[in-house]
CSV table of C-alpha atoms (C1' of nucleotides) in Angstrom, one decimal:
chain,number,residue,atom,x,y,z
X,173,UNK,CA,193.2,221.2,22.7
X,174,UNK,CA,196.7,222.5,21.1
X,175,UNK,CA,198.5,220.2,18.7
X,176,UNK,CA,202.3,220.2,17.7
X,177,UNK,CA,202.5,221.6,14.4
X,178,UNK,CA,205.6,219.9,13.8
X,179,UNK,CA,204.2,216.4,14.3
X,180,UNK,CA,204.2,214.5,11.0
X,181,UNK,CA,203.1,211.2,10.2
X,182,UNK,CA,205.4,208.7,10.6
X,183,UNK,CA,206.5,206.8,7.3
X,184,UNK,CA,205.1,203.9,6.5
X,185,UNK,CA,207.9,201.7,5.1
X,186,UNK,CA,207.7,199.8,8.3
X,187,UNK,CA,204.2,198.5,8.0
X,188,UNK,CA,203.7,195.0,6.5
X,189,UNK,CA,202.4,194.7,2.9
X,190,UNK,CA,198.9,193.7,2.3
X,191,UNK,CA,198.7,190.1,1.2
X,192,UNK,CA,197.7,190.0,-2.5
X,193,UNK,CA,194.9,187.7,-3.3
X,194,UNK,CA,196.3,184.8,-5.5
X,195,UNK,CA,195.0,185.0,-9.2
X,196,UNK,CA,194.0,188.6,-8.7
X,197,UNK,CA,194.5,191.0,-11.4
X,198,UNK,CA,194.1,193.9,-8.7
X,199,UNK,CA,197.5,194.1,-7.1
X,200,UNK,CA,198.2,195.8,-3.8
X,201,UNK,CA,199.6,199.4,-3.6
X,202,UNK,CA,203.0,199.4,-2.3
X,203,UNK,CA,204.3,202.0,-0.2
X,204,UNK,CA,206.5,203.6,-2.7
X,205,UNK,CA,203.5,204.0,-4.9
X,206,UNK,CA,201.7,206.0,-2.2
X,207,UNK,CA,202.5,209.9,-1.5
X,208,UNK,CA,201.0,210.8,1.8
X,209,UNK,CA,199.8,214.2,1.4
X,210,UNK,CA,197.6,214.6,-1.7
X,211,UNK,CA,198.1,210.9,-2.0
X,212,UNK,CA,194.3,210.5,-3.7
X,213,UNK,CA,195.0,212.2,-6.6
X,214,UNK,CA,198.2,210.3,-7.5
X,215,UNK,CA,197.4,206.8,-6.3
X,216,UNK,CA,194.8,204.6,-8.6
X,217,UNK,CA,191.2,205.2,-7.7
X,218,UNK,CA,189.5,202.5,-6.9
X,219,UNK,CA,186.6,201.2,-8.9
X,220,UNK,CA,183.0,201.8,-7.4
X,221,UNK,CA,179.9,199.7,-8.2
X,222,UNK,CA,176.3,201.6,-7.5
X,223,UNK,CA,173.0,200.0,-7.8
X,224,UNK,CA,172.0,199.8,-11.5
X,225,UNK,CA,168.4,200.8,-10.3
X,226,UNK,CA,169.5,203.9,-9.7
X,227,UNK,CA,167.6,206.6,-12.3
X,228,UNK,CA,169.4,209.5,-14.1
X,229,UNK,CA,166.6,211.7,-13.1
X,230,UNK,CA,167.6,211.6,-9.5
X,231,UNK,CA,171.2,212.7,-10.1
X,232,UNK,CA,170.6,216.2,-9.0
X,233,UNK,CA,168.4,214.9,-5.7
X,234,UNK,CA,170.2,212.1,-4.3
X,235,UNK,CA,173.7,210.3,-4.6
X,236,UNK,CA,173.2,206.5,-5.2
X,237,UNK,CA,174.0,203.8,-2.9
X,238,UNK,CA,177.5,202.7,-3.4
X,239,UNK,CA,177.4,199.0,-3.2
X,240,UNK,CA,181.1,198.5,-3.8
X,241,UNK,CA,184.6,199.5,-3.2
X,242,UNK,CA,187.5,198.6,-5.6
X,243,UNK,CA,185.6,195.3,-5.4
X,244,UNK,CA,185.0,194.7,-2.0
X,245,UNK,CA,181.1,194.3,-1.9
X,246,UNK,CA,179.8,196.5,0.8
X,247,UNK,CA,176.8,195.9,3.2
X,248,UNK,CA,173.2,197.2,2.4
X,249,UNK,CA,172.2,200.4,4.2
X,250,UNK,CA,170.6,198.9,7.3
X,251,UNK,CA,167.0,199.0,8.2
X,252,UNK,CA,165.8,199.5,11.7
X,253,UNK,CA,164.6,195.8,11.4
X,254,UNK,CA,167.4,194.5,9.8
X,255,UNK,CA,169.4,196.0,12.7
X,256,UNK,CA,167.2,194.6,15.2
X,257,UNK,CA,167.1,190.9,13.6
X,258,UNK,CA,170.6,190.9,12.8
X,259,UNK,CA,171.5,191.9,17.0
X,260,UNK,CA,169.0,189.1,17.9
X,261,UNK,CA,170.3,186.5,15.6
X,262,UNK,CA,173.8,187.0,15.8
X,263,UNK,CA,174.4,188.0,19.3
X,264,UNK,CA,175.3,191.8,18.7
X,265,UNK,CA,176.9,191.2,15.3
X,266,UNK,CA,175.8,192.9,12.4
X,267,UNK,CA,175.4,190.3,9.6
X,268,UNK,CA,174.7,192.8,6.9
X,269,UNK,CA,178.4,193.3,7.3
X,270,UNK,CA,179.2,189.9,7.6
X,271,UNK,CA,180.3,189.9,3.8
X,272,UNK,CA,183.1,188.2,2.6
X,273,UNK,CA,184.9,190.4,0.5
X,274,UNK,CA,187.7,189.8,-1.7
X,275,UNK,CA,191.3,190.4,-1.0
X,276,UNK,CA,192.8,190.0,2.5
X,277,UNK,CA,193.2,191.9,5.6
X,278,UNK,CA,196.8,191.9,6.8
X,279,UNK,CA,197.7,189.5,9.6
X,280,UNK,CA,197.1,191.1,12.8
X,281,UNK,CA,199.9,190.3,14.4
X,282,UNK,CA,201.7,191.7,11.5
X,283,UNK,CA,200.3,195.2,12.2
X,284,UNK,CA,203.3,197.3,13.2
X,285,UNK,CA,202.6,200.3,15.4
X,286,UNK,CA,204.4,203.2,14.5
X,287,UNK,CA,207.0,204.4,16.8
X,288,UNK,CA,205.5,207.9,17.6
X,289,UNK,CA,203.4,208.0,20.4
X,290,UNK,CA,199.8,207.6,20.4
X,291,UNK,CA,199.0,210.5,23.3
X,292,UNK,CA,200.6,213.1,20.8
X,293,UNK,CA,197.9,214.0,18.1
X,294,UNK,CA,197.7,211.9,15.1
X,295,UNK,CA,197.4,214.1,12.3
X,296,UNK,CA,198.0,211.3,9.7
X,297,UNK,CA,196.9,210.8,6.6
X,298,UNK,CA,195.4,207.6,5.3
X,299,UNK,CA,197.1,205.6,2.8
X,300,UNK,CA,195.4,203.8,-0.1
X,301,UNK,CA,196.3,200.6,1.7
X,302,UNK,CA,194.7,202.1,5.1
X,303,UNK,CA,191.8,202.6,3.2
X,304,UNK,CA,191.4,199.3,1.2
X,305,UNK,CA,192.1,197.4,5.1
X,306,UNK,CA,189.4,199.7,6.6
X,307,UNK,CA,186.8,198.8,4.0
X,308,UNK,CA,187.7,195.3,4.1
X,309,UNK,CA,187.7,195.0,7.4
X,310,UNK,CA,184.4,196.8,8.0
X,311,UNK,CA,182.6,194.6,5.1
X,312,UNK,CA,183.5,191.9,7.6
X,313,UNK,CA,181.5,193.1,10.3
X,314,UNK,CA,184.2,194.4,12.4
X,315,UNK,CA,183.1,196.6,15.3
X,316,UNK,CA,184.9,200.2,14.9
X,317,UNK,CA,186.6,199.3,18.5
X,318,UNK,CA,187.5,196.1,17.4
X,319,UNK,CA,188.8,197.2,13.8
X,320,UNK,CA,190.6,200.1,15.6
X,321,UNK,CA,192.4,198.0,18.1
X,322,UNK,CA,193.3,195.4,15.4
X,323,UNK,CA,194.6,197.6,12.4
X,324,UNK,CA,194.8,201.1,13.5
X,325,UNK,CA,196.1,201.5,16.8
X,326,UNK,CA,197.4,204.6,16.1
X,327,UNK,CA,193.9,206.0,15.6
X,328,UNK,CA,190.9,206.2,17.2
X,329,UNK,CA,187.8,204.0,16.6
X,330,UNK,CA,185.8,207.8,15.5
X,331,UNK,CA,188.5,208.1,13.2
X,332,UNK,CA,188.3,204.9,11.7
X,333,UNK,CA,184.4,205.3,11.4
X,334,UNK,CA,184.8,208.7,10.2
X,335,UNK,CA,187.3,208.0,7.4
X,336,UNK,CA,184.8,205.4,6.1
X,337,UNK,CA,182.0,207.8,6.1
X,338,UNK,CA,183.9,209.8,4.0
X,339,UNK,CA,185.4,207.2,1.4
X,340,UNK,CA,181.9,206.3,1.1
X,341,UNK,CA,180.7,209.8,0.4
X,342,UNK,CA,183.8,210.1,-2.1
X,343,UNK,CA,183.1,207.5,-3.9
X,344,UNK,CA,179.4,208.1,-4.3
X,345,UNK,CA,180.1,211.9,-5.3
X,346,UNK,CA,182.8,210.7,-7.9
X,347,UNK,CA,180.8,208.0,-9.6
X,348,UNK,CA,178.0,211.2,-9.8
X,349,UNK,CA,180.2,213.4,-11.4
X,350,UNK,CA,181.6,211.1,-14.1
X,351,UNK,CA,177.6,210.6,-15.2
X,352,UNK,CA,177.4,214.4,-14.6
X,353,UNK,CA,180.3,215.0,-16.8
X,354,UNK,CA,178.6,212.7,-19.6
X,355,UNK,CA,175.5,214.6,-19.7
X,356,UNK,CA,177.5,218.0,-19.8
X,357,UNK,CA,179.7,216.4,-22.7
X,358,UNK,CA,176.1,215.9,-24.4
X,359,UNK,CA,174.7,218.9,-24.5
X,360,UNK,CA,178.2,220.7,-24.9
X,361,UNK,CA,178.4,218.9,-28.3
X,362,UNK,CA,174.7,220.2,-29.1
X,363,UNK,CA,175.6,223.7,-28.3
X,364,UNK,CA,179.2,224.3,-28.5
X,365,UNK,CA,178.6,226.2,-32.3
X,366,UNK,CA,175.8,228.5,-30.0
X,367,UNK,CA,178.6,228.7,-27.1
X,368,UNK,CA,181.6,229.6,-29.3
X,369,UNK,CA,180.4,231.7,-31.9
X,370,UNK,CA,179.8,235.3,-30.1
X,371,UNK,CA,183.4,234.8,-29.3
X,372,UNK,CA,184.4,233.8,-32.5
X,373,UNK,CA,182.7,236.5,-34.4
X,374,UNK,CA,184.3,239.2,-31.8
X,375,UNK,CA,187.7,238.1,-32.7
X,376,UNK,CA,187.0,237.3,-36.6
X,377,UNK,CA,188.0,233.9,-36.4
X,378,UNK,CA,186.2,230.5,-37.0
X,379,UNK,CA,184.4,229.2,-34.2
X,380,UNK,CA,186.1,225.9,-34.4
X,381,UNK,CA,189.3,227.3,-34.4
X,382,UNK,CA,188.4,229.8,-31.3
X,383,UNK,CA,187.1,226.5,-29.7
X,384,UNK,CA,190.3,224.5,-30.2
X,385,UNK,CA,192.5,227.9,-29.1
X,386,UNK,CA,191.0,227.7,-25.7
X,387,UNK,CA,190.3,224.1,-25.3
X,388,UNK,CA,194.2,223.7,-25.5
X,389,UNK,CA,195.0,226.3,-23.6
X,390,UNK,CA,193.0,225.9,-20.3
X,391,UNK,CA,191.4,228.0,-18.3
X,392,UNK,CA,194.2,229.2,-16.0
X,393,UNK,CA,196.2,229.9,-19.3
X,394,UNK,CA,193.7,232.3,-20.5
X,395,UNK,CA,193.3,233.4,-17.2
X,396,UNK,CA,196.9,234.2,-17.1
X,397,UNK,CA,197.5,235.7,-20.5
X,398,UNK,CA,194.3,237.9,-20.5
X,399,UNK,CA,195.6,239.7,-17.3
X,400,UNK,CA,199.1,239.9,-18.5
X,401,UNK,CA,197.8,241.3,-22.1
X,402,UNK,CA,195.1,243.6,-20.4
X,403,UNK,CA,198.0,244.9,-18.4
X,404,UNK,CA,200.5,245.3,-21.1
X,405,UNK,CA,197.7,247.2,-23.0
X,406,UNK,CA,197.1,249.7,-20.2
X,407,UNK,CA,200.7,250.4,-19.7
X,408,UNK,CA,201.3,250.8,-23.4
X,409,UNK,CA,197.9,253.1,-23.1
X,410,UNK,CA,199.4,254.9,-20.7
X,411,UNK,CA,202.8,255.6,-22.5
X,412,UNK,CA,200.8,256.8,-25.7
X,413,UNK,CA,198.5,259.1,-24.0
X,414,UNK,CA,201.9,260.7,-22.5
X,415,UNK,CA,203.2,261.4,-25.9
X,416,UNK,CA,200.0,262.7,-27.1
X,417,UNK,CA,198.1,266.2,-26.2
X,418,UNK,CA,195.1,264.1,-26.8
X,419,UNK,CA,194.1,261.1,-24.6
X,420,UNK,CA,193.6,258.3,-26.8
X,421,UNK,CA,190.3,257.7,-27.5
X,422,UNK,CA,189.0,254.2,-27.4
X,423,UNK,CA,186.1,253.6,-30.1
X,424,UNK,CA,182.5,253.3,-29.0
X,425,UNK,CA,179.9,252.8,-31.1
X,426,UNK,CA,179.3,251.8,-34.8
X,427,UNK,CA,182.1,251.6,-36.8
X,428,UNK,CA,180.6,250.6,-39.6
X,429,UNK,CA,183.4,248.2,-40.5
X,430,UNK,CA,181.4,245.2,-41.3
X,431,UNK,CA,182.5,243.2,-38.6
X,432,UNK,CA,179.6,240.9,-36.6
X,433,UNK,CA,177.8,242.7,-34.5
X,434,UNK,CA,177.3,242.0,-30.5
X,435,UNK,CA,174.8,243.9,-28.6
X,436,UNK,CA,175.2,244.8,-25.2
X,437,UNK,CA,172.8,242.8,-24.0
X,438,UNK,CA,174.1,239.6,-25.0
X,439,UNK,CA,177.0,240.2,-22.7
X,440,UNK,CA,175.3,242.7,-20.3
X,441,UNK,CA,172.3,240.7,-19.0
X,442,UNK,CA,173.8,236.8,-18.6
X,443,UNK,CA,175.6,235.5,-16.2
X,444,UNK,CA,178.6,235.4,-18.2
X,445,UNK,CA,178.9,239.0,-17.6
X,446,UNK,CA,179.5,238.5,-13.8
X,447,UNK,CA,182.6,236.0,-14.9
X,448,UNK,CA,184.5,238.6,-17.6
X,449,UNK,CA,185.1,242.4,-17.6
X,450,UNK,CA,186.7,243.9,-20.1
X,451,UNK,CA,188.5,247.3,-20.0
X,452,UNK,CA,186.0,249.5,-20.4
X,453,UNK,CA,182.4,249.2,-20.1
X,454,UNK,CA,179.9,247.8,-22.9
X,455,UNK,CA,177.6,250.2,-23.9
X,456,UNK,CA,175.6,250.2,-26.6
X,457,UNK,CA,175.8,248.3,-29.9
X,458,UNK,CA,179.3,247.6,-30.5
X,459,UNK,CA,180.9,246.8,-33.9
X,460,UNK,CA,184.1,245.5,-33.9
X,461,UNK,CA,187.2,245.8,-36.3
X,462,UNK,CA,190.6,244.4,-36.4
X,463,UNK,CA,193.0,247.1,-35.3
X,464,UNK,CA,194.6,247.0,-38.8
X,465,UNK,CA,191.7,248.7,-40.4
X,466,UNK,CA,191.1,251.1,-38.0
X,467,UNK,CA,194.6,252.5,-37.2
X,468,UNK,CA,194.4,252.1,-33.5
X,469,UNK,CA,197.4,251.1,-31.8
X,470,UNK,CA,197.6,247.7,-32.1
X,471,UNK,CA,197.5,245.3,-29.3
X,472,UNK,CA,199.7,242.4,-29.1
X,473,UNK,CA,198.6,239.4,-31.1
X,474,UNK,CA,196.4,236.8,-29.2
X,475,UNK,CA,198.4,234.9,-26.9
X,476,UNK,CA,198.6,231.1,-27.6
X,477,UNK,CA,199.8,228.0,-26.3
X,478,UNK,CA,202.6,226.4,-27.8
X,479,UNK,CA,200.1,223.8,-29.1
X,480,UNK,CA,197.7,226.8,-30.1
X,481,UNK,CA,196.1,226.2,-33.5
X,482,UNK,CA,195.7,229.9,-34.4
X,483,UNK,CA,198.5,231.6,-36.5
X,484,UNK,CA,200.5,234.7,-34.5
X,485,UNK,CA,201.9,236.0,-37.7
X,486,UNK,CA,201.0,239.8,-38.6
X,487,UNK,CA,198.0,239.2,-40.7
X,488,UNK,CA,196.3,237.6,-37.8
X,489,UNK,CA,193.5,240.1,-36.6
X,490,UNK,CA,194.1,240.9,-33.1
X,491,UNK,CA,191.5,241.0,-30.4
X,492,UNK,CA,189.8,244.3,-30.0
X,493,UNK,CA,190.6,246.0,-27.0
X,494,UNK,CA,186.8,245.4,-25.7
X,495,UNK,CA,187.4,241.9,-26.7
X,496,UNK,CA,190.0,241.5,-23.9
X,497,UNK,CA,188.1,239.5,-21.5
X,498,UNK,CA,189.6,239.1,-18.3
X,499,UNK,CA,188.1,236.1,-16.2
X,500,UNK,CA,187.4,236.5,-12.7
X,501,UNK,CA,187.6,233.1,-10.9
X,502,UNK,CA,184.9,233.3,-8.5
X,503,UNK,CA,185.8,229.8,-7.4
X,504,UNK,CA,189.4,228.7,-7.3
X,505,UNK,CA,190.0,225.6,-9.4
X,506,UNK,CA,191.5,223.1,-7.3
X,507,UNK,CA,194.1,221.3,-9.7
X,508,UNK,CA,196.0,218.9,-7.1
X,509,UNK,CA,193.0,217.8,-4.5
X,510,UNK,CA,190.9,215.0,-4.7
X,511,UNK,CA,188.2,217.3,-4.7
X,512,UNK,CA,186.3,217.2,-7.8
X,513,UNK,CA,185.4,221.0,-7.9
X,514,UNK,CA,187.1,223.4,-10.1
X,515,UNK,CA,185.7,222.3,-13.3
X,516,UNK,CA,185.0,224.8,-16.2
X,517,UNK,CA,182.4,224.0,-18.0
X,518,UNK,CA,179.9,226.4,-19.9
X,519,UNK,CA,177.0,225.4,-18.1
X,520,UNK,CA,178.9,225.9,-14.9
X,521,UNK,CA,180.0,229.4,-16.0
X,522,UNK,CA,176.4,229.8,-16.8
X,523,UNK,CA,176.7,230.4,-20.4
X,524,UNK,CA,173.6,231.8,-21.8
X,525,UNK,CA,173.1,228.9,-24.5
X,526,UNK,CA,169.6,229.3,-25.1
X,527,UNK,CA,169.0,231.8,-28.5
F,164,DT,C1',172.6,200.1,32.6
F,165,DT,C1',175.9,199.1,29.0
F,166,DA,C1',177.6,198.9,24.7
F,167,DT,C1',178.0,200.4,20.0
F,168,DC,C1',176.7,203.6,16.3
F,169,DT,C1',175.1,208.0,14.7
F,170,DT,C1',175.4,213.1,14.2
F,171,DT,C1',177.2,217.4,15.0
F,172,DC,C1',180.4,221.0,15.7
F,173,DC,C1',184.9,223.0,16.1
F,174,DA,C1',189.9,223.3,15.9
F,175,DT,C1',193.9,222.3,13.8
F,176,DC,C1',196.9,221.3,9.9
F,177,DG,C1',198.3,220.9,4.8
F,178,DT,C1',198.3,223.1,0.9
F,179,DG,C1',197.3,226.3,-3.1
F,180,DT,C1',196.5,231.0,-4.8
F,181,DC,C1',197.5,235.7,-5.2
F,182,DA,C1',198.8,240.0,-4.3
F,183,DA,C1',202.7,242.9,-2.6
C,198,DT,C1',209.8,235.7,-2.3
C,199,DT,C1',206.5,236.0,1.2
C,200,DG,C1',202.8,236.8,3.9
C,201,DA,C1',197.6,236.6,3.9
C,202,DC,C1',193.8,233.8,2.7
C,203,DA,C1',190.3,229.8,1.3
C,204,DC,C1',189.4,225.7,1.3
C,205,DG,C1',189.5,220.5,2.4
C,206,DA,C1',191.4,217.0,5.3
C,207,DT,C1',191.4,215.0,9.6
C,208,DG,C1',190.0,213.9,14.4
C,209,DG,C1',188.4,214.9,19.1
C,210,DA,C1',184.6,215.6,22.0
C,211,DA,C1',179.9,215.4,23.5
C,212,DA,C1',174.9,214.4,22.9
C,213,DG,C1',171.5,211.4,21.2
C,214,DA,C1',169.4,206.9,19.5
C,215,DT,C1',169.2,202.0,19.0
C,216,DA,C1',169.3,197.6,20.8
C,217,DA,C1',170.8,193.7,23.9
DNA sequence: TTATCTTTCCATCGTGTCAA
DNA sequence: TTGACACGATGGAAAGATAA
């Protein structure tokens, strides 16, 4: 099976708009509000309802049932007995799907088949309007074949069914994620001081200041800054070594500077150690000292975003060499896709918040 | 037997990221 | 700037399940 790489989905400008329900505050999405690649990240997200009886403790075990999609009541999951009775009484018409959802389906006569051939592979994306039509039609008991012939003649019934399944899975996961984020936020507020204090001690700042700087910068900015900072330090270190007889020795061991001590075990034995690396291995108890007191080649000031709250004047203690954290991304955060992964939270990074 | 639905596998495409 | 790579999205196909 080969598909022409150049085949693109047709523009949807010729499709009829969905009919807005009179008095409804929920307007239909017009074509110019939809981009057809990555559309779901920009289009208004539908509202999802789920069973209120769904228990918090079950979050990590199973996704709650999705009971509505953007206000459209969805049929309850069918049991085998319901299947049997519905088919017997309704002449194979599934009465569980015979639910009058809000909104109207586009008139069947108005459905315009795009001009490209159905025989060509239809690698078309689904717009928000398509999704709504699909869910509405399904909620009214239309079989896949009928639904496909009526509203999606350029797609197959199987494609419609799979799209429907994925929509339901996605919406369920979305709702689950929002509740999960609430839980993480709650725990974060309780543990944030513990989380940020080690880094704050290392750089000689208040933990609130360090937290604000990192939060405002974002993980991508921090990754980028850390990498460039490390590269710059290495470059300058090499240049410095060229001009000396003896290589520049990096401090190890106690310097007795009065700065907070971060035992190696705190970094080396936690999951966090797998996400960060320093220019040199951490060995033994290390006492950190602002460079200006030690007389080492001063690293550049800590890079800040434009909204960063750390001062960048010369009095700001820069991060000692061992404090350069280069974040190794084990999973690339996805920015514009609709998936919900890529969140970087203390919990997900495996920060050891126990004391 | 037929119709419908579900599950599973797999190939392809689009897009973002990263290193050279 | 470009190519390699990873990953999610999409849809075709086949097999199996279920009920009329």
